[in-house]
Coordinates of C-alpha atoms in Angstrom, one line a residue:
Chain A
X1 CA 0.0 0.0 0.0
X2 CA 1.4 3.3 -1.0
X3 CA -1.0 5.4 0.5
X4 CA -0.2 8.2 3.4
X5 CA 0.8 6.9 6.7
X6 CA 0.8 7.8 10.1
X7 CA 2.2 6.8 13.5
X8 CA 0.7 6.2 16.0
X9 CA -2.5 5.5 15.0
X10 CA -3.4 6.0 18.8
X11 CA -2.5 8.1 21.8
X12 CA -3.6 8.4 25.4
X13 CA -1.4 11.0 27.0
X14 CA -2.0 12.3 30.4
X15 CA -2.0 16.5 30.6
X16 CA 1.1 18.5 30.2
X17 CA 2.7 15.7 28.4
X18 CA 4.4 16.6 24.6
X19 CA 3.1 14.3 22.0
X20 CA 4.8 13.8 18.5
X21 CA 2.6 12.5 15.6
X22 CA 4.4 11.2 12.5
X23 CA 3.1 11.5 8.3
X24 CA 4.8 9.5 5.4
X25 CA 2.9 11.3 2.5
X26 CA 2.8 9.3 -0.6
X27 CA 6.6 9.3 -1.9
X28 CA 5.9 11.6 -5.1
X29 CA 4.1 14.1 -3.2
X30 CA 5.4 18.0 -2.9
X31 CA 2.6 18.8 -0.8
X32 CA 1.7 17.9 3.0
X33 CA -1.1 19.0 5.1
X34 CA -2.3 18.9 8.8
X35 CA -5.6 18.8 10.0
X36 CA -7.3 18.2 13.2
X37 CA -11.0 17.6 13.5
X38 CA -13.2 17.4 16.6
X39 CA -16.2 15.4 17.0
X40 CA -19.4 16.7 14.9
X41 CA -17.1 19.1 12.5
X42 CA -15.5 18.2 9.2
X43 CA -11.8 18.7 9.3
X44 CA -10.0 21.6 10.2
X45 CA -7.0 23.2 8.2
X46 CA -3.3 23.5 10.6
X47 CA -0.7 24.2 8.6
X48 CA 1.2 22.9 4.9
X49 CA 4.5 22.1 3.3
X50 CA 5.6 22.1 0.0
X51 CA 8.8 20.2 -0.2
X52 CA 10.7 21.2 2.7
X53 CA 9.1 24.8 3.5
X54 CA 6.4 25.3 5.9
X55 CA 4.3 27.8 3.6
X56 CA 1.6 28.4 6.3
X57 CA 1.7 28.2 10.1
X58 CA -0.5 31.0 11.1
X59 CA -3.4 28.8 11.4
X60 CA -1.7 26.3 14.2
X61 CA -4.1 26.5 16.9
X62 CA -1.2 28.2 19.5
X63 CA 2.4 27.8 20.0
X64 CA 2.4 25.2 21.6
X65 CA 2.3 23.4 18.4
X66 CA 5.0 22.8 16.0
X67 CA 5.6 21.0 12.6
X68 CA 8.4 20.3 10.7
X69 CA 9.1 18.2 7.2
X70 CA 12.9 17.6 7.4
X71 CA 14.1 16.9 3.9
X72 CA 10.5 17.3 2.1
X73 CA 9.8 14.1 3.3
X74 CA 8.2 12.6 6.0
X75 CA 6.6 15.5 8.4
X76 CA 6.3 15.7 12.4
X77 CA 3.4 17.4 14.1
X78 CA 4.4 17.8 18.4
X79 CA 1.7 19.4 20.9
X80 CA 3.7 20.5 24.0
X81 CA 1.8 20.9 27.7
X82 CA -0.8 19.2 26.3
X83 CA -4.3 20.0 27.3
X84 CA -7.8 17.9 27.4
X85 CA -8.9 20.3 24.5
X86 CA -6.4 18.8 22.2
X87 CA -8.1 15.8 21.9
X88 CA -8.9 15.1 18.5
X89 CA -8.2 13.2 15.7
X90 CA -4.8 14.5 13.5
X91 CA -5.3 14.1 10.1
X92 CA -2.3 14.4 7.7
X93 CA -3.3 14.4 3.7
X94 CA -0.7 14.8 0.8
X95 CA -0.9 16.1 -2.8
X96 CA 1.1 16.8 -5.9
X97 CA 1.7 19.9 -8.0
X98 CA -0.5 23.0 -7.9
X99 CA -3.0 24.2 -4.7
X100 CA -6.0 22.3 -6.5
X101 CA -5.0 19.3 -6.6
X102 CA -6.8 16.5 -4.7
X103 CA -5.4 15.6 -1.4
X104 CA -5.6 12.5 -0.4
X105 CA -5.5 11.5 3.8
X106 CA -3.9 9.0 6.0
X107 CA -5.3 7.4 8.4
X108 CA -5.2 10.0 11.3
X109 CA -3.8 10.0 15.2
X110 CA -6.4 9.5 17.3
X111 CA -5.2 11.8 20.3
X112 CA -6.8 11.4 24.0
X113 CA -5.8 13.4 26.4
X114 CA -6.9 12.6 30.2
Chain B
X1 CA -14.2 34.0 6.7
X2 CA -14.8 31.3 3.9
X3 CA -17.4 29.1 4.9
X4 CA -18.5 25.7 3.6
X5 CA -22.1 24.8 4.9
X6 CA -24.0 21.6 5.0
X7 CA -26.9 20.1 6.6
X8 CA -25.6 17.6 9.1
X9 CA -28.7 15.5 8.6
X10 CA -28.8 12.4 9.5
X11 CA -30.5 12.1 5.5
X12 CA -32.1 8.6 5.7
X13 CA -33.0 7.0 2.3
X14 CA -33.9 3.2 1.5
X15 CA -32.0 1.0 0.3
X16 CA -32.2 1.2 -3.8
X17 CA -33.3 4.8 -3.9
X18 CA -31.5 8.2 -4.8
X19 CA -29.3 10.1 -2.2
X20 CA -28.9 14.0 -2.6
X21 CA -26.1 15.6 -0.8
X22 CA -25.7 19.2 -0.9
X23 CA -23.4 22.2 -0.3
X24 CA -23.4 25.9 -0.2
X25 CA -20.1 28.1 -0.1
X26 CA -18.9 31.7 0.5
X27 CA -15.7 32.2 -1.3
X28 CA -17.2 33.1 -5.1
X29 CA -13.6 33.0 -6.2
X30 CA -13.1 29.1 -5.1
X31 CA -11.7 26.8 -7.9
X32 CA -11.9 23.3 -6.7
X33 CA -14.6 20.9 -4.7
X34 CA -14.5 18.1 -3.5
X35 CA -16.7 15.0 -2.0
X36 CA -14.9 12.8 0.8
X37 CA -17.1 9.9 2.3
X38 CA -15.7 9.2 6.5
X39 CA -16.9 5.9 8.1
X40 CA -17.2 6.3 11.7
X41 CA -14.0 6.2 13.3
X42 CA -12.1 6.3 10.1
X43 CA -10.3 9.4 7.9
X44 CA -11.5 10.8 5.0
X45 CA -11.7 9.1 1.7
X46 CA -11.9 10.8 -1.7
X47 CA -15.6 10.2 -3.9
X48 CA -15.3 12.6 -6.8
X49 CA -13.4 15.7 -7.4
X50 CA -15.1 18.6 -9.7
X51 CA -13.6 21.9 -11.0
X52 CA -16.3 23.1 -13.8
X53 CA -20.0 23.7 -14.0
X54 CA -21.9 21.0 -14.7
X55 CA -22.5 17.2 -14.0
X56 CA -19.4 14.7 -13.0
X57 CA -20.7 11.2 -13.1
X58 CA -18.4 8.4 -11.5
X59 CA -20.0 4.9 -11.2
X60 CA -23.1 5.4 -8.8
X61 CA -21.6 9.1 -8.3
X62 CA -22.5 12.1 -9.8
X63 CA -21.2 15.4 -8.8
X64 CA -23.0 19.0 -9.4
X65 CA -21.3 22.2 -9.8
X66 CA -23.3 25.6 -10.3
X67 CA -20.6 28.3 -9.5
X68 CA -23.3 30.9 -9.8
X69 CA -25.6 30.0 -7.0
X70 CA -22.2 28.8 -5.2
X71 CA -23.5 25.5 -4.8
X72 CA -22.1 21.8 -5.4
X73 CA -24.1 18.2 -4.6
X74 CA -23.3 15.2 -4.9
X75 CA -26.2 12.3 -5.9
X76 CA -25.6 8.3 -4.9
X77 CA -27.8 6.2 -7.4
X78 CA -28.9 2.9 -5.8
X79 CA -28.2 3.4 -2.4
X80 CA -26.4 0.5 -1.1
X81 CA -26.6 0.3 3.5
X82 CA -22.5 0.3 2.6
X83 CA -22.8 3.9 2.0
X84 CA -24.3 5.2 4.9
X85 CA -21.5 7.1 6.2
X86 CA -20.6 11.0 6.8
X87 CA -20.3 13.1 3.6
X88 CA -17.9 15.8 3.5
X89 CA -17.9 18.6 1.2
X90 CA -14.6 20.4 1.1
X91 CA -13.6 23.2 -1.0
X92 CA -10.5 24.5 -2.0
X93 CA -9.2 27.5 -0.2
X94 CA -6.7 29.6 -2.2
X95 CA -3.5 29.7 -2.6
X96 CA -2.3 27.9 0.3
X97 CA -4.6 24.7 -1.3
X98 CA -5.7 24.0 2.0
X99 CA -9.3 22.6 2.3
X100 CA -12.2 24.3 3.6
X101 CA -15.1 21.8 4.8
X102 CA -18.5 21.1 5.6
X103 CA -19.1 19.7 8.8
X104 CA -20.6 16.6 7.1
X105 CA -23.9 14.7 6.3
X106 CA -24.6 11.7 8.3
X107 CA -25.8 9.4 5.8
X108 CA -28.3 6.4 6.9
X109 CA -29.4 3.9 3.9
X110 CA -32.1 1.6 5.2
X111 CA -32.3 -2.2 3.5

Protein backbone atom coordinates (compact mmCIF):
# COMPACT_ATOMS: atom_id res chain seq x y z
CA UNK A 1 0.00 0.00 0.00
CA UNK A 2 1.39 3.31 -0.98
CA UNK A 3 -0.96 5.36 0.52
CA UNK A 4 -0.16 8.17 3.35
CA UNK A 5 0.84 6.85 6.73
CA UNK A 6 0.81 7.80 10.09
CA UNK A 7 2.19 6.85 13.51
CA UNK A 8 0.73 6.15 16.02
CA UNK A 9 -2.51 5.48 14.98
CA UNK A 10 -3.43 6.00 18.80
CA UNK A 11 -2.53 8.06 21.79
CA UNK A 12 -3.62 8.36 25.40
CA UNK A 13 -1.44 10.99 27.02
CA UNK A 14 -2.01 12.32 30.37
CA UNK A 15 -2.05 16.47 30.57
CA UNK A 16 1.11 18.47 30.21
CA UNK A 17 2.66 15.75 28.37
CA UNK A 18 4.43 16.59 24.64
CA UNK A 19 3.11 14.30 22.01
CA UNK A 20 4.84 13.80 18.53
CA UNK A 21 2.64 12.54 15.56
CA UNK A 22 4.44 11.23 12.50
CA UNK A 23 3.09 11.46 8.29
CA UNK A 24 4.78 9.48 5.42
CA UNK A 25 2.89 11.31 2.55
CA UNK A 26 2.80 9.30 -0.63
CA UNK A 27 6.63 9.26 -1.95
CA UNK A 28 5.94 11.64 -5.15
CA UNK A 29 4.12 14.11 -3.20
CA UNK A 30 5.36 17.95 -2.90
CA UNK A 31 2.57 18.79 -0.81
CA UNK A 32 1.74 17.85 2.95
CA UNK A 33 -1.13 18.98 5.08
CA UNK A 34 -2.31 18.91 8.77
CA UNK A 35 -5.58 18.76 9.97
CA UNK A 36 -7.26 18.24 13.18
CA UNK A 37 -11.04 17.57 13.46
CA UNK A 38 -13.21 17.40 16.60
CA UNK A 39 -16.25 15.43 16.97
CA UNK A 40 -19.38 16.74 14.90
CA UNK A 41 -17.06 19.08 12.52
CA UNK A 42 -15.51 18.24 9.21
CA UNK A 43 -11.78 18.73 9.35
CA UNK A 44 -9.98 21.62 10.22
CA UNK A 45 -7.02 23.19 8.24
CA UNK A 46 -3.33 23.51 10.60
CA UNK A 47 -0.70 24.22 8.62
CA UNK A 48 1.19 22.89 4.93
CA UNK A 49 4.53 22.14 3.33
CA UNK A 50 5.58 22.09 -0.01
CA UNK A 51 8.81 20.19 -0.20
CA UNK A 52 10.72 21.19 2.70
CA UNK A 53 9.10 24.81 3.48
CA UNK A 54 6.44 25.34 5.86
CA UNK A 55 4.35 27.81 3.62
CA UNK A 56 1.64 28.38 6.32
CA UNK A 57 1.75 28.20 10.10
CA UNK A 58 -0.53 30.99 11.09
CA UNK A 59 -3.40 28.85 11.37
CA UNK A 60 -1.65 26.31 14.22
CA UNK A 61 -4.06 26.54 16.93
CA UNK A 62 -1.20 28.24 19.52
CA UNK A 63 2.40 27.84 19.99
CA UNK A 64 2.35 25.20 21.63
CA UNK A 65 2.34 23.36 18.42
CA UNK A 66 5.04 22.82 15.96
CA UNK A 67 5.65 20.95 12.64
CA UNK A 68 8.36 20.33 10.74
CA UNK A 69 9.11 18.23 7.20
CA UNK A 70 12.85 17.59 7.35
CA UNK A 71 14.08 16.89 3.88
CA UNK A 72 10.45 17.32 2.08
CA UNK A 73 9.77 14.09 3.32
CA UNK A 74 8.17 12.59 6.01
CA UNK A 75 6.55 15.52 8.35
CA UNK A 76 6.35 15.66 12.42
CA UNK A 77 3.40 17.43 14.13
CA UNK A 78 4.37 17.82 18.39
CA UNK A 79 1.71 19.36 20.89
CA UNK A 80 3.73 20.51 24.00
CA UNK A 81 1.84 20.87 27.70
CA UNK A 82 -0.82 19.18 26.35
CA UNK A 83 -4.33 20.02 27.34
CA UNK A 84 -7.85 17.87 27.40
CA UNK A 85 -8.94 20.29 24.46
CA UNK A 86 -6.40 18.85 22.22
CA UNK A 87 -8.06 15.83 21.93
CA UNK A 88 -8.91 15.10 18.50
CA UNK A 89 -8.20 13.16 15.65
CA UNK A 90 -4.81 14.51 13.54
CA UNK A 91 -5.28 14.13 10.12
CA UNK A 92 -2.34 14.42 7.72
CA UNK A 93 -3.25 14.41 3.72
CA UNK A 94 -0.69 14.76 0.80
CA UNK A 95 -0.86 16.07 -2.82
CA UNK A 96 1.06 16.83 -5.86
CA UNK A 97 1.73 19.86 -8.02
CA UNK A 98 -0.55 22.97 -7.95
CA UNK A 99 -2.96 24.16 -4.74
CA UNK A 100 -6.00 22.34 -6.49
CA UNK A 101 -4.98 19.27 -6.56
CA UNK A 102 -6.79 16.48 -4.69
CA UNK A 103 -5.36 15.63 -1.39
CA UNK A 104 -5.55 12.53 -0.45
CA UNK A 105 -5.50 11.51 3.81
CA UNK A 106 -3.90 9.04 5.97
CA UNK A 107 -5.29 7.38 8.43
CA UNK A 108 -5.18 9.98 11.27
CA UNK A 109 -3.77 10.01 15.18
CA UNK A 110 -6.35 9.52 17.34
CA UNK A 111 -5.21 11.80 20.33
CA UNK A 112 -6.84 11.41 23.96
CA UNK A 113 -5.75 13.43 26.43
CA UNK A 114 -6.90 12.59 30.18
CA UNK B 1 -14.23 33.98 6.73
CA UNK B 2 -14.81 31.28 3.94
CA UNK B 3 -17.35 29.10 4.94
CA UNK B 4 -18.51 25.68 3.64
CA UNK B 5 -22.12 24.79 4.88
CA UNK B 6 -24.02 21.59 5.00
CA UNK B 7 -26.89 20.11 6.64
CA UNK B 8 -25.61 17.61 9.11
CA UNK B 9 -28.73 15.46 8.56
CA UNK B 10 -28.77 12.44 9.46
CA UNK B 11 -30.45 12.06 5.49
CA UNK B 12 -32.08 8.62 5.71
CA UNK B 13 -32.97 6.96 2.34
CA UNK B 14 -33.92 3.20 1.46
CA UNK B 15 -31.99 1.05 0.32
CA UNK B 16 -32.18 1.15 -3.85
CA UNK B 17 -33.30 4.81 -3.95
CA UNK B 18 -31.50 8.23 -4.76
CA UNK B 19 -29.30 10.11 -2.22
CA UNK B 20 -28.92 14.00 -2.62
CA UNK B 21 -26.06 15.60 -0.81
CA UNK B 22 -25.70 19.23 -0.93
CA UNK B 23 -23.37 22.20 -0.31
CA UNK B 24 -23.42 25.94 -0.24
CA UNK B 25 -20.12 28.07 -0.10
CA UNK B 26 -18.89 31.69 0.47
CA UNK B 27 -15.72 32.24 -1.31
CA UNK B 28 -17.18 33.06 -5.10
CA UNK B 29 -13.64 32.97 -6.24
CA UNK B 30 -13.14 29.11 -5.08
CA UNK B 31 -11.72 26.80 -7.85
CA UNK B 32 -11.87 23.30 -6.65
CA UNK B 33 -14.57 20.95 -4.69
CA UNK B 34 -14.53 18.07 -3.49
CA UNK B 35 -16.67 15.04 -1.98
CA UNK B 36 -14.93 12.81 0.81
CA UNK B 37 -17.08 9.88 2.28
CA UNK B 38 -15.75 9.19 6.52
CA UNK B 39 -16.95 5.92 8.10
CA UNK B 40 -17.17 6.27 11.73
CA UNK B 41 -14.03 6.18 13.31
CA UNK B 42 -12.08 6.29 10.08
CA UNK B 43 -10.27 9.37 7.90
CA UNK B 44 -11.54 10.79 4.98
CA UNK B 45 -11.69 9.11 1.70
CA UNK B 46 -11.93 10.83 -1.65
CA UNK B 47 -15.59 10.22 -3.89
CA UNK B 48 -15.29 12.55 -6.78
CA UNK B 49 -13.43 15.73 -7.37
CA UNK B 50 -15.14 18.58 -9.70
CA UNK B 51 -13.62 21.94 -11.05
CA UNK B 52 -16.34 23.05 -13.76
CA UNK B 53 -19.98 23.73 -13.98
CA UNK B 54 -21.94 21.01 -14.71
CA UNK B 55 -22.51 17.17 -14.03
CA UNK B 56 -19.36 14.67 -12.96
CA UNK B 57 -20.73 11.15 -13.13
CA UNK B 58 -18.40 8.36 -11.45
CA UNK B 59 -20.05 4.89 -11.22
CA UNK B 60 -23.09 5.45 -8.82
CA UNK B 61 -21.64 9.12 -8.33
CA UNK B 62 -22.47 12.14 -9.84
CA UNK B 63 -21.18 15.40 -8.84
CA UNK B 64 -22.98 18.97 -9.38
CA UNK B 65 -21.26 22.21 -9.83
CA UNK B 66 -23.32 25.59 -10.35
CA UNK B 67 -20.61 28.31 -9.48
CA UNK B 68 -23.27 30.93 -9.78
CA UNK B 69 -25.60 29.95 -7.04
CA UNK B 70 -22.18 28.82 -5.20
CA UNK B 71 -23.46 25.54 -4.77
CA UNK B 72 -22.14 21.75 -5.41
CA UNK B 73 -24.05 18.25 -4.57
CA UNK B 74 -23.35 15.17 -4.91
CA UNK B 75 -26.22 12.30 -5.86
CA UNK B 76 -25.62 8.29 -4.94
CA UNK B 77 -27.79 6.20 -7.39
CA UNK B 78 -28.92 2.89 -5.85
CA UNK B 79 -28.20 3.40 -2.38
CA UNK B 80 -26.36 0.47 -1.06
CA UNK B 81 -26.63 0.29 3.46
CA UNK B 82 -22.50 0.30 2.59
CA UNK B 83 -22.83 3.88 1.99
CA UNK B 84 -24.34 5.19 4.91
CA UNK B 85 -21.53 7.12 6.16
CA UNK B 86 -20.63 10.97 6.82
CA UNK B 87 -20.35 13.06 3.63
CA UNK B 88 -17.90 15.85 3.48
CA UNK B 89 -17.90 18.58 1.19
CA UNK B 90 -14.63 20.43 1.08
CA UNK B 91 -13.59 23.16 -1.02
CA UNK B 92 -10.50 24.47 -1.98
CA UNK B 93 -9.23 27.52 -0.16
CA UNK B 94 -6.69 29.56 -2.19
CA UNK B 95 -3.48 29.74 -2.62
CA UNK B 96 -2.31 27.89 0.26
CA UNK B 97 -4.55 24.70 -1.32
CA UNK B 98 -5.74 24.02 2.04
CA UNK B 99 -9.25 22.59 2.30
CA UNK B 100 -12.24 24.34 3.62
CA UNK B 101 -15.09 21.81 4.81
CA UNK B 102 -18.50 21.10 5.59
CA UNK B 103 -19.07 19.68 8.80
CA UNK B 104 -20.58 16.63 7.10
CA UNK B 105 -23.94 14.73 6.32
CA UNK B 106 -24.64 11.68 8.29
CA UNK B 107 -25.79 9.37 5.79
CA UNK B 108 -28.32 6.42 6.89
CA UNK B 109 -29.35 3.93 3.91
CA UNK B 110 -32.08 1.57 5.16
CA UNK B 111 -32.29 -2.20 3.52
Amino acid sequence: DTGVSQDPRHKITKRGQNVTFRCDPISEHNRLYWYRQTLGQGPEFLTYFQNEAQLEKSRLLSDRFSAERPKGSFSTLEIQRTEQGDSAMYLCASSWGQSQETQYFGPGTRLLVL
Amino acid sequence: QKEVEQNSGPLSVPEGAIASLNCTYSDRGSQSFFWYRQYSGKSPELIMSIYSNGDKEDGRFTAQLNKASQYVSLLIRDSQPSDSATYLCAVGGGSQGNLIFGKGTKLSVKP
